[in-house]
mmCIF file of C-alpha atoms in Angstrom:
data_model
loop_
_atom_site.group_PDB
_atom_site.id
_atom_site.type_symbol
_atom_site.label_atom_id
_atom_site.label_comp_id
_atom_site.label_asym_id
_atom_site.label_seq_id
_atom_site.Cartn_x
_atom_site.Cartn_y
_atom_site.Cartn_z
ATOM 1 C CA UNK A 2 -0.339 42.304 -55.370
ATOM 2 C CA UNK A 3 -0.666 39.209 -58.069
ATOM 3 C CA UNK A 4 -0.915 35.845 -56.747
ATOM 4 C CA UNK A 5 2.211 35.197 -58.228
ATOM 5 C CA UNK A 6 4.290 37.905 -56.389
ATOM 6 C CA UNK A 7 2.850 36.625 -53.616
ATOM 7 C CA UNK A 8 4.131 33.293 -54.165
ATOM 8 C CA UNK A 9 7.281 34.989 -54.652
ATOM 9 C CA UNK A 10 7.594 36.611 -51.727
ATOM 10 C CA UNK A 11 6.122 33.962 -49.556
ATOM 11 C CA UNK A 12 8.681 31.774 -50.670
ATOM 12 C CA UNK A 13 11.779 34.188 -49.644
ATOM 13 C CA UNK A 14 10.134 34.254 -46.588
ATOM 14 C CA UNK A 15 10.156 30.372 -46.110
ATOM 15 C CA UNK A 16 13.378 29.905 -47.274
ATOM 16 C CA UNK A 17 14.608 32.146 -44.470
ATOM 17 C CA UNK A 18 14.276 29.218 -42.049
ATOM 18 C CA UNK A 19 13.327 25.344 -41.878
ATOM 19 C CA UNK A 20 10.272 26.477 -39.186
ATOM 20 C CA UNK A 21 7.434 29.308 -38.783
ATOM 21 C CA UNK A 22 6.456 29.151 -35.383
ATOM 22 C CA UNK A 23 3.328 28.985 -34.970
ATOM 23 C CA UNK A 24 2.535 31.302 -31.852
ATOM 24 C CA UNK A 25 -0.420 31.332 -29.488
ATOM 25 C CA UNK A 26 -0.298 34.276 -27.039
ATOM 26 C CA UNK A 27 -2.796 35.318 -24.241
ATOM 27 C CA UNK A 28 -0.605 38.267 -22.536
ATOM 28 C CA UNK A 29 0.792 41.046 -24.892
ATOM 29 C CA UNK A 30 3.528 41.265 -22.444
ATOM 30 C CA UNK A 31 5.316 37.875 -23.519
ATOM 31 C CA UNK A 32 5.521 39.050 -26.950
ATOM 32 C CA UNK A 33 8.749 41.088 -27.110
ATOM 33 C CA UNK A 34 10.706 38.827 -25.069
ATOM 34 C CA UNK A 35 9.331 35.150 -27.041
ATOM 35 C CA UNK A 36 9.800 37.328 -30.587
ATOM 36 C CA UNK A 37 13.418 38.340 -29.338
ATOM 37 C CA UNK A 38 14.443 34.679 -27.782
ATOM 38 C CA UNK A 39 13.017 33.093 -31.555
ATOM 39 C CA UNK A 40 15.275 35.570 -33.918
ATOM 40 C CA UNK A 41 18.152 34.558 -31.497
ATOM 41 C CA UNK A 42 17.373 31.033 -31.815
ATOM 42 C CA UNK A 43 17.579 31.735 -35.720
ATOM 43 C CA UNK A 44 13.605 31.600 -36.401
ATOM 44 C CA UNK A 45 12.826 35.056 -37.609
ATOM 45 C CA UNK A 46 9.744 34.769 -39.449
ATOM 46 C CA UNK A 47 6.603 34.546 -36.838
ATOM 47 C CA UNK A 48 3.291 33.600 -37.374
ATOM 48 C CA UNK A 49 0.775 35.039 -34.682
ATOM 49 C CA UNK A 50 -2.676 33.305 -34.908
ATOM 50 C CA UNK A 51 -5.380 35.568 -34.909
ATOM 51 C CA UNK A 52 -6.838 33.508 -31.948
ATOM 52 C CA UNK A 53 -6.764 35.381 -28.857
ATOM 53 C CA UNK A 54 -8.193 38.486 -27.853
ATOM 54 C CA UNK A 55 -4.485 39.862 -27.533
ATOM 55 C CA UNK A 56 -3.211 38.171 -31.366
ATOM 56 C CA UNK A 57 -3.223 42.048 -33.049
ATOM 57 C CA UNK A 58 -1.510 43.716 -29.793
ATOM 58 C CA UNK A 59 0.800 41.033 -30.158
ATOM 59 C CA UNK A 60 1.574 41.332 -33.999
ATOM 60 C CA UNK A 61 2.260 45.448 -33.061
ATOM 61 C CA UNK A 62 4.817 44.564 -30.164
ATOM 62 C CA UNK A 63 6.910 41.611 -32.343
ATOM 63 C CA UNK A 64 6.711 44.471 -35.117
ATOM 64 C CA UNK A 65 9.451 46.270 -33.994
ATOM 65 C CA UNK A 66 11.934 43.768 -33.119
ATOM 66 C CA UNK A 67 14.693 43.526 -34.809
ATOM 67 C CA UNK A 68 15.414 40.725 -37.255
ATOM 68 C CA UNK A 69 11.949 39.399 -37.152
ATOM 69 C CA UNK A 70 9.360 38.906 -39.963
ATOM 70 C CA UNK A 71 6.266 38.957 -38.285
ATOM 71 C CA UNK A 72 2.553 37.716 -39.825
ATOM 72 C CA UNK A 73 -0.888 36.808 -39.198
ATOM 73 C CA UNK A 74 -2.466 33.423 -39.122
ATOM 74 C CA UNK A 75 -5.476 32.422 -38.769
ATOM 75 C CA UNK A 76 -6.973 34.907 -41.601
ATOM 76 C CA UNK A 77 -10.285 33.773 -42.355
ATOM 77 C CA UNK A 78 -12.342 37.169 -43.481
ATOM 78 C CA UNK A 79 -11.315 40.857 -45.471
ATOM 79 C CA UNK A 80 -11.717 42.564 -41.858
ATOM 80 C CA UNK A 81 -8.803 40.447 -40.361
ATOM 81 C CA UNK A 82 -6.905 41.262 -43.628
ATOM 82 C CA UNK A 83 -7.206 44.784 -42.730
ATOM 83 C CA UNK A 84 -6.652 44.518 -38.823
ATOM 84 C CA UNK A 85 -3.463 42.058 -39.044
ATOM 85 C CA UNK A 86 -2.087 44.590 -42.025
ATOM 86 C CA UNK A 87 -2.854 47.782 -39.662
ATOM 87 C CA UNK A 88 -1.122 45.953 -36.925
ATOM 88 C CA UNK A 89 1.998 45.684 -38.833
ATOM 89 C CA UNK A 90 1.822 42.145 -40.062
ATOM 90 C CA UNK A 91 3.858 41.805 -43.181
ATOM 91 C CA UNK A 92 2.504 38.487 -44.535
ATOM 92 C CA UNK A 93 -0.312 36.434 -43.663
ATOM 93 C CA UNK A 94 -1.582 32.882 -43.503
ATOM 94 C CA UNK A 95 -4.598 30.887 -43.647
ATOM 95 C CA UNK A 96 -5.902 27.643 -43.300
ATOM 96 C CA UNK A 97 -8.088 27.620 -46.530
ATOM 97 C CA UNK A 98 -8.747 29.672 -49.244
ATOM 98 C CA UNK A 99 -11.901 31.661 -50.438
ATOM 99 C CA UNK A 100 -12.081 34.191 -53.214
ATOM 100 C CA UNK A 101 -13.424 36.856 -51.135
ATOM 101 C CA UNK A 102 -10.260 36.597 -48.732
ATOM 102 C CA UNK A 103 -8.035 35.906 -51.738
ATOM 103 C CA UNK A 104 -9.359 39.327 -53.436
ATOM 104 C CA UNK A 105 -8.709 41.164 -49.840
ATOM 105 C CA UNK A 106 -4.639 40.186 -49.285
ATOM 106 C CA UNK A 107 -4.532 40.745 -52.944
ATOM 107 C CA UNK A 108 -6.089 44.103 -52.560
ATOM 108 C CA UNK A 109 -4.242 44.496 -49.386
ATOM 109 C CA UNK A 110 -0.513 43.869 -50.619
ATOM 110 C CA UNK A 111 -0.016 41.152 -48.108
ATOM 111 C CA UNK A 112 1.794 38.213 -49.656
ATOM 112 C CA UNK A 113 -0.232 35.148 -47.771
ATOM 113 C CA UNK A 114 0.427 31.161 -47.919
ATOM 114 C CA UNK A 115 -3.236 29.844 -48.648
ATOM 115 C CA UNK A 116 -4.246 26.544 -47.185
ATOM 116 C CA UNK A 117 -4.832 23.223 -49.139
ATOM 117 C CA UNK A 118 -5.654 20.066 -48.034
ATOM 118 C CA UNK A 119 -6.403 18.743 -51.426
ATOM 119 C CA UNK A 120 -5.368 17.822 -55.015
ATOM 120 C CA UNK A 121 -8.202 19.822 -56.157
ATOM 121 C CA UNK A 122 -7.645 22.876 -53.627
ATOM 122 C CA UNK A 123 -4.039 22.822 -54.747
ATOM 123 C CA UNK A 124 -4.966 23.077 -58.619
ATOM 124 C CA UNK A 125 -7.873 25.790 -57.783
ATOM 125 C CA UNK A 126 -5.037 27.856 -55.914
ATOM 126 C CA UNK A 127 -2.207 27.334 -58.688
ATOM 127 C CA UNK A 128 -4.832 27.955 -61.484
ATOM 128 C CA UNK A 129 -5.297 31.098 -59.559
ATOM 129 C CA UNK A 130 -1.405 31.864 -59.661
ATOM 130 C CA UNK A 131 -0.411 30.496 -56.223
ATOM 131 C CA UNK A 132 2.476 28.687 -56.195
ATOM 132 C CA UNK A 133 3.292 28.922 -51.994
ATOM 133 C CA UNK A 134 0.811 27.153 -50.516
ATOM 134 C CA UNK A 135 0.384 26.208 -46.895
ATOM 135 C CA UNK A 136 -0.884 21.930 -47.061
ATOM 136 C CA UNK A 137 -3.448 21.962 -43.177
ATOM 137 C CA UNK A 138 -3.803 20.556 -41.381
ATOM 138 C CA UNK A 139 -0.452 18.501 -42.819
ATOM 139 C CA UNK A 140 -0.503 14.853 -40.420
ATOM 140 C CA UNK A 141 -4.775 14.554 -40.295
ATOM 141 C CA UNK A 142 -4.616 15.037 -44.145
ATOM 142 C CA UNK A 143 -1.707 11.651 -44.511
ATOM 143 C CA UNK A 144 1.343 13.547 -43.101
ATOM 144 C CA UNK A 145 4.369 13.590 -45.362
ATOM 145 C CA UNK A 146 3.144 10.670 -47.424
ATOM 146 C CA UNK A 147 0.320 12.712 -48.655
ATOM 147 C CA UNK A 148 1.953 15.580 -49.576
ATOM 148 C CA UNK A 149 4.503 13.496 -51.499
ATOM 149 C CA UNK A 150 1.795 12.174 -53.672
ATOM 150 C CA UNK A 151 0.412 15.489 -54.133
ATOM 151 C CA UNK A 152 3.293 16.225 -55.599
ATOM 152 C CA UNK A 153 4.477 13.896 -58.141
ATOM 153 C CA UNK A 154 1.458 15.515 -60.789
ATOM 154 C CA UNK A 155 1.898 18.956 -59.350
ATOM 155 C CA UNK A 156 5.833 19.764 -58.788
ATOM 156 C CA UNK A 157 5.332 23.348 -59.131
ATOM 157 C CA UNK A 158 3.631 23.587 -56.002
ATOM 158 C CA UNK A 159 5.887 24.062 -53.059
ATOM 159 C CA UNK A 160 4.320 24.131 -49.634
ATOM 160 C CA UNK A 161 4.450 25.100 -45.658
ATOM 161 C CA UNK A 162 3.096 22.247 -44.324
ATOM 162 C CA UNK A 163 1.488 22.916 -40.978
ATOM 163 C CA UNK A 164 -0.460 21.133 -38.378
ATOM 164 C CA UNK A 165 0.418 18.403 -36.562
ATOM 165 C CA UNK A 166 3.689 19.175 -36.907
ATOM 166 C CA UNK A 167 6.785 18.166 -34.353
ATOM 167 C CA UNK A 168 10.208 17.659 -34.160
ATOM 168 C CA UNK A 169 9.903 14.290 -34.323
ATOM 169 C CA UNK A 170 8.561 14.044 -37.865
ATOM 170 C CA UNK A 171 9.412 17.959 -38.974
ATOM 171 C CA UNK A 172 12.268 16.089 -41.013
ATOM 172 C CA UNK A 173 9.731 13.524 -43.176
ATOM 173 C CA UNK A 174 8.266 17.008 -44.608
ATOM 174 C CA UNK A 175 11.397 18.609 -44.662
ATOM 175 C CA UNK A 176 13.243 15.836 -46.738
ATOM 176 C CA UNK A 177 10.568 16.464 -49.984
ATOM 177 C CA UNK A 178 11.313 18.485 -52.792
ATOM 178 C CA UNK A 179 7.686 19.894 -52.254
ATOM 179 C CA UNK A 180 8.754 21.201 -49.115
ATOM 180 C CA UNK A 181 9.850 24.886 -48.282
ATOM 181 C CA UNK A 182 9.641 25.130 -44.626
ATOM 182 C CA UNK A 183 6.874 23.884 -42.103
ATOM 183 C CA UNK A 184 5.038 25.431 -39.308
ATOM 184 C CA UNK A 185 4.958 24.439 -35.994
ATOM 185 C CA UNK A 186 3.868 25.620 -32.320
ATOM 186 C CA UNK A 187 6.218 23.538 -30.425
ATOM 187 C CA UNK A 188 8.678 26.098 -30.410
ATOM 188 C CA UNK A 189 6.941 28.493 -28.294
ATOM 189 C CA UNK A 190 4.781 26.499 -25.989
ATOM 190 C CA UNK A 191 2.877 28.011 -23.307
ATOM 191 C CA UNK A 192 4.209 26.734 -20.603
ATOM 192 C CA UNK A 193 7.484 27.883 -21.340
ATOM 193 C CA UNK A 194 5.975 31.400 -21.760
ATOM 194 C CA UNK A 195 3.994 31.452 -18.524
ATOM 195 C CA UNK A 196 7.478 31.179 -16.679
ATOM 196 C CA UNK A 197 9.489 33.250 -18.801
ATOM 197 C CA UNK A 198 11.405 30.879 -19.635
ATOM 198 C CA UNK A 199 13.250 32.886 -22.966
ATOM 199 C CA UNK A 200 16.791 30.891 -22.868
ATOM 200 C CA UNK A 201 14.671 27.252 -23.122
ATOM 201 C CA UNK A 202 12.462 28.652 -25.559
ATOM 202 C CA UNK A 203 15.417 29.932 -27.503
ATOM 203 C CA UNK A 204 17.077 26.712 -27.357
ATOM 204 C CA UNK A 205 13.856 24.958 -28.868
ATOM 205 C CA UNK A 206 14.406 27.691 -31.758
ATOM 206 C CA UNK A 207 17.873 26.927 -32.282
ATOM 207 C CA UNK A 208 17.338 23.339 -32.533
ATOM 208 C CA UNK A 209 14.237 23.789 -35.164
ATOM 209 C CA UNK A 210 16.191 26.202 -37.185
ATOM 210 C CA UNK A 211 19.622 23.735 -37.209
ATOM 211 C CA UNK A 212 16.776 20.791 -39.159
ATOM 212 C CA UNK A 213 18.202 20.100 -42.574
ATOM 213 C CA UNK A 214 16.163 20.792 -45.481
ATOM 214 C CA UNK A 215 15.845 19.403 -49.392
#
């Protein structure tokens, strides 16, 4: 896969909704039910992070529900390319780029929003052919602001920004041109999981995915 089909198909997949959640799960056994409560809420496209013993079980159990898109954050080496691909993640993200984990998506068919932070990551990732890129961690690195400025010399870029990121100030990112969609864990938070609580996580899904966009 180029870098530029990637872009393209990382940007179908952010257009499908104005939020990725960003999900953190300990216990394989939440996954099917949070997966199921986000697609109802109207957030289909799920990021797992590859941060818990449990993250590739996970990926295989939101796999098969359907309506749902799910990936792999989190990617940081060519061995969690392989493992999130094998566990039936169909994009992945990361939060910064290297060559050697650029060549293994790209040798691995698995479209994947690179992080930035930079002006100069930006241009190293568009010279490259990305044009879906995820800006992390978005509110340490100036919040909206930033990413506005980034912008005016490189409008080709779009981005995911990600980190830092609430309902509170989802619609500052949202409201840029740059902007395709933006990721963000306070749809699924833990607590809510721990009690099984799928209608109220649902609802926070609903309201993320009802945020106007550019």
């Amino acid at each position: 896969m180029t870098p530029q089909d990637a872009s393209i198909a990382s940007e179908k997949l952010c257009r499908m909704a104005p939020i990725i959640p960003v999900i953190v799960v300990d216990d394989p056994a939440h996954a099917k039910p949070l997966a199921e409560a986000l697609v109802r809420g109207g957030l289909p496209v799920l990021e797992v992070t590859l941060r818990t013993a449990a993250a590739l079980e996970v990926i295989a159990e939101m796999a098969s529900v359907e309506g749902g898109v799910v990936g792999a954050g989190t990617l940081l080496t060519p061995a969690d390319v392989t493992a999130a691909k094998n566990a039936g993640a169909k994009f992945g993200v990361s939060p910064g780029a290297t060559d050697r984990l650029l060549d293994a998506v790209e040798d691995a068919d698995l479209p994947t929003l690179p992080g930035a932070a930079t002006s100069s990551e930006v241009m190293r990732l568009l010279e490259r052919g990305y044009t879906v890129q995820k800006f992390f961690p978005a509110e340490a690195n100036g919040g909206a602001p930033a990413l506005k400025a980034i912008g005016a010399p490189l409008p080709q870029v779009r981005f995911c920004p990600t980190g830092g990121v609430s309902l509170k100030n989802a619609n500052d990112y949202l409201s840029l041109s740059n902007t395709l969609c933006c990721g963000g864990s306070w749809v699924a938070p833990k607590d809510l999981m721990i009690k099984g609580d799928w209608d109220g996580i649902e609802k926070l899904a609903a309201e993320a995915a009802a945020l106007p966009r550019s």
